Amino acid sequence: MCGHGTTIGGPLSHFKSLLALIPNTYRSRIGICVDTCHSFAAGYDLRSPSSWNSFMEEFDNEIGLQYLRAFHLNDSKTPLGSRRDLHANIGTGFLGLRAFHNLMNDKRLEGIPMILETPIDRPAKSEAEMATGKLDDENGVCKGDHSNETDSKKKNNSAKKGPTKKAKPGKSVMIEDKSIWAKEIKLLESLIGMDTESDEFLRLEAELAEQGKEEREKHQTMFDKKQEKESKQRDLRDMFSTNGKVKGKSKAGTTGAGKRKKSKEDNTDYSD
């Protein structure tokens, strides 16, 4: 998990504690799936080779690599440690392409299933797509063959169709395009053995980063505002001592009765 709220599963140590509750007899049936976006949001930096290795070593030390059974692959729309689970397409988020290069070239992960959980919604490109909310081919022609349909069959098909995805005012109609997954799978496979200093990698990295620039900037601004708000809340808490009394209002060794007596004598106003 990404560490949001009171959920467990952010720190890897949580899984160690959970495994300790399971009898050895059943542990061979236990497996853990690592989600790249969740891990990043929980505070694990996967972007550099050294930070990636630190994460993998911590997983091995806390849990054991024998329990690592799968990966969910997603980039992150939000910054490191944001504790928000917002998936982005590979290379377009704050993890960036380098993190996935680390993952795809780690020999320890050979044979482990990897599942894409990236967004596949995109703006409709043609009038047909906007009208139906469904994917058409590159020429905007509906992929289905309706040439031999009778009028009654067309009416029945029309009745079975779900509601068209309506766009908010000023926004495009969004449709599901599963070819996005196919392209990302090819992208991930191409990273195996690719030199991170090569022109090809640097071009891909820059192109994908540019695609997600606007979304990253939006979430960075939101994250910074949240951090600032939390900092102010901490400052307010620091004004109070550990026993709940306002700092500077009482002296050590002074009893409540003594304070009340003194305030009556000198009529001093101690209110904020």
XYZ file of C-alpha atoms in Angstrom:
272
model
C 0.000 0.000 0.000
C 1.032 3.618 -0.425
C 0.852 4.429 3.302
C -2.332 6.487 3.061
C -4.250 7.114 6.277
C -4.316 4.169 8.657
C -3.722 1.444 6.056
C -0.900 -1.036 6.593
C 1.620 -2.187 4.023
C 3.594 1.006 3.363
C 6.868 0.148 5.129
C 8.270 -3.276 4.224
C 8.577 -4.004 7.940
C 4.771 -4.315 8.030
C 4.965 -7.402 5.830
C 7.596 -8.898 8.103
C 5.193 -8.506 11.030
C 2.333 -10.029 9.043
C 4.420 -13.023 7.985
C 5.389 -13.619 11.605
C 1.697 -14.248 12.346
C 1.465 -17.002 9.728
C 2.542 -20.539 10.718
C 5.543 -21.882 8.777
C 3.349 -24.658 7.400
C 1.411 -22.166 5.269
C 4.155 -19.758 4.247
C 4.920 -21.610 1.019
C 1.498 -20.426 -0.146
C 2.220 -16.771 0.634
C 3.392 -14.303 -1.987
C 3.824 -10.532 -2.061
C 3.179 -8.279 -5.044
C 5.162 -5.032 -5.188
C 3.416 -2.065 -6.781
C 5.901 0.512 -8.081
C 3.536 3.463 -7.587
C 2.537 2.338 -4.075
C 6.172 1.864 -3.061
C 7.196 5.272 -4.394
C 4.239 7.002 -2.726
C 5.147 5.262 0.547
C 8.625 6.829 0.390
C 10.786 4.266 -1.420
C 12.875 5.943 -4.115
C 13.323 3.553 -7.047
C 14.811 6.011 -9.538
C 18.574 5.564 -9.251
C 20.437 2.233 -9.431
C 21.666 2.678 -5.846
C 18.231 3.518 -4.392
C 16.681 0.636 -6.341
C 19.247 -1.772 -4.907
C 18.614 -0.386 -1.421
C 14.911 -1.151 -1.819
C 15.564 -4.682 -3.052
C 18.068 -5.338 -0.257
C 15.606 -4.063 2.350
C 12.929 -6.331 0.893
C 15.284 -9.306 1.139
C 16.372 -8.460 4.690
C 12.903 -7.671 6.046
C 10.833 -10.232 4.154
C 12.949 -12.458 1.915
C 13.044 -12.438 -1.898
C 11.440 -15.896 -1.923
C 8.153 -14.160 -1.072
C 8.368 -11.726 -4.006
C 5.915 -13.242 -6.487
C 4.725 -10.397 -8.751
C 5.013 -6.723 -9.715
C 2.373 -4.164 -10.587
C 3.959 -1.636 -12.934
C 2.798 1.979 -12.883
C 4.445 5.348 -12.856
C 3.302 7.844 -10.214
C 1.446 11.106 -10.800
C 2.473 12.309 -7.342
C 5.910 12.998 -5.788
C 7.996 10.693 -3.612
C 6.397 10.090 -0.214
C 3.065 11.668 -1.183
C 1.087 8.704 0.222
C -1.290 8.937 -2.728
C -1.924 6.068 -5.131
C -2.332 7.798 -8.502
C -1.100 5.744 -11.451
C 0.591 7.296 -14.479
C 1.793 5.826 -17.749
C 5.332 4.463 -17.850
C 7.929 7.241 -17.962
C 5.446 10.113 -17.684
C 5.303 10.387 -13.890
C 7.678 11.150 -11.034
C 9.293 7.707 -11.175
C 10.404 8.284 -14.749
C 11.827 5.852 -17.272
C 15.019 5.245 -15.305
C 13.156 3.478 -12.493
C 11.702 0.978 -14.955
C 15.109 0.481 -16.554
C 16.377 -0.529 -13.103
C 13.518 -2.987 -12.719
C 13.700 -4.529 -16.195
C 17.449 -5.138 -15.896
C 17.478 -6.678 -12.413
C 18.487 -10.349 -12.716
C 16.750 -11.093 -9.409
C 13.392 -10.502 -11.082
C 13.752 -12.913 -13.987
C 10.660 -15.101 -14.266
C 8.535 -12.934 -11.960
C 5.151 -11.906 -13.461
C 4.750 -8.188 -14.162
C 1.310 -6.662 -14.619
C 0.616 -3.258 -16.145
C -1.883 -1.104 -14.250
C -1.389 2.081 -16.225
C -4.234 4.316 -17.489
C -5.595 3.500 -20.962
C -8.072 6.358 -21.337
C -7.259 8.871 -24.044
C -9.138 11.758 -25.692
C -11.388 10.782 -28.607
C -9.754 11.617 -31.939
C -12.652 11.318 -34.386
C -16.315 12.283 -34.560
C -17.268 8.597 -34.429
C -15.260 8.091 -31.241
C -16.784 11.176 -29.670
C -20.281 10.022 -30.598
C -19.967 6.425 -29.381
C -17.304 6.682 -26.706
C -15.677 3.648 -28.337
C -12.383 3.079 -30.111
C -12.218 3.486 -33.904
C -9.307 2.826 -36.216
C -6.801 5.454 -37.286
C -9.137 6.692 -40.055
C -12.046 7.237 -37.705
C -13.998 4.319 -39.200
C -15.874 2.027 -36.826
C -14.049 -1.307 -36.581
C -17.253 -3.356 -36.502
C -18.766 -4.590 -39.801
C -22.392 -3.477 -39.890
C -22.922 -3.792 -43.656
C -25.195 -6.869 -43.437
C -27.242 -5.833 -40.427
C -31.003 -5.507 -40.775
C -32.791 -2.454 -39.459
C -34.242 -4.452 -36.559
C -30.826 -5.832 -35.610
C -29.336 -2.351 -35.687
C -32.092 -1.142 -33.384
C -31.451 -4.036 -30.986
C -27.712 -3.351 -30.965
C -28.406 0.309 -30.385
C -30.579 -0.535 -27.415
C -27.858 -2.703 -25.878
C -25.199 -0.020 -26.032
C -24.131 1.468 -22.747
C -24.218 5.199 -22.102
C -21.697 7.288 -23.983
C -18.952 8.681 -21.777
C -19.846 12.312 -21.347
C -17.060 14.816 -21.027
C -17.097 17.660 -18.558
C -17.539 21.123 -20.085
C -14.341 22.140 -21.845
C -12.866 18.622 -21.757
C -12.575 15.915 -24.409
C -14.564 12.697 -24.461
C -12.320 9.931 -23.072
C -12.244 6.406 -24.508
C -10.421 3.216 -23.511
C -7.565 2.310 -25.839
C -5.954 -1.018 -24.929
C -3.279 -0.512 -27.585
C -1.630 1.773 -24.999
C -0.792 -1.334 -22.968
C 0.684 -3.043 -26.038
C 2.939 -0.048 -26.675
C 4.051 0.075 -23.039
C 4.870 -3.637 -23.011
C 7.101 -3.110 -26.061
C 8.660 -0.087 -24.363
C 9.475 -2.073 -21.213
C 10.925 -4.954 -23.224
C 13.105 -2.510 -25.171
C 14.698 -1.323 -21.910
C 16.357 -4.709 -21.337
C 20.040 -4.206 -22.025
C 19.576 -0.610 -23.192
C 22.365 1.815 -22.285
C 20.951 4.671 -20.199
C 23.497 7.019 -21.759
C 22.503 6.099 -25.314
C 20.723 8.547 -27.605
C 17.745 6.176 -27.824
C 17.184 6.034 -24.067
C 17.689 9.766 -23.569
C 15.222 10.502 -26.384
C 12.577 8.168 -24.946
C 13.112 9.550 -21.444
C 12.732 13.154 -22.612
C 9.659 12.457 -24.773
C 7.792 10.608 -22.039
C 8.737 13.170 -19.388
C 7.377 15.926 -21.628
C 4.083 14.048 -22.063
C 3.515 14.005 -18.310
C 4.953 17.434 -17.508
C 1.643 19.255 -17.020
C 0.219 16.518 -14.769
C 3.399 16.391 -12.658
C 3.448 20.150 -12.191
C -0.199 20.111 -11.079
C 0.373 17.404 -8.475
C 3.663 18.940 -7.320
C 1.827 22.185 -6.577
C -0.876 20.303 -4.658
C 1.756 18.351 -2.727
C 3.692 21.512 -1.818
C 0.522 23.194 -0.523
C -0.274 20.148 1.586
C 3.243 20.127 3.021
C 2.993 23.818 3.853
C -0.370 23.303 5.563
C 0.956 20.382 7.623
C 4.004 22.437 8.585
C 1.769 25.214 9.937
C -0.235 22.662 11.907
C 2.985 21.346 13.457
C 3.994 24.890 14.367
C 0.706 25.340 16.225
C 1.216 22.084 18.104
C 4.697 23.208 19.101
C 3.120 26.149 20.930
C 1.739 23.701 23.457
C 3.772 21.691 25.918
C 3.532 17.930 26.227
C 1.062 18.203 29.142
C -1.347 20.264 27.047
C -0.670 23.625 28.745
C 0.361 26.675 26.799
C 4.067 27.340 27.047
C 5.059 30.342 29.158
C 1.841 30.479 31.159
C 3.040 28.667 34.248
C 6.253 28.172 36.152
C 7.597 24.902 37.451
C 6.404 24.117 40.973
C 3.426 26.509 40.831
C 0.144 24.842 41.742
C -3.152 25.555 40.050
C -4.507 27.093 43.264
C -1.485 29.347 43.534
C -1.952 30.553 39.968
C -5.618 31.330 40.544
C -4.760 33.247 43.727
C -2.078 35.268 41.989
C -4.300 36.145 39.062
C -6.937 37.502 41.455
C -4.379 39.606 43.272
C -2.773 41.324 40.314
C -5.750 41.070 37.892
C -3.392 40.003 35.067
C -5.139 38.783 31.891
C -3.482 35.503 30.756
C -5.854 34.816 27.896
C -4.522 34.658 24.359
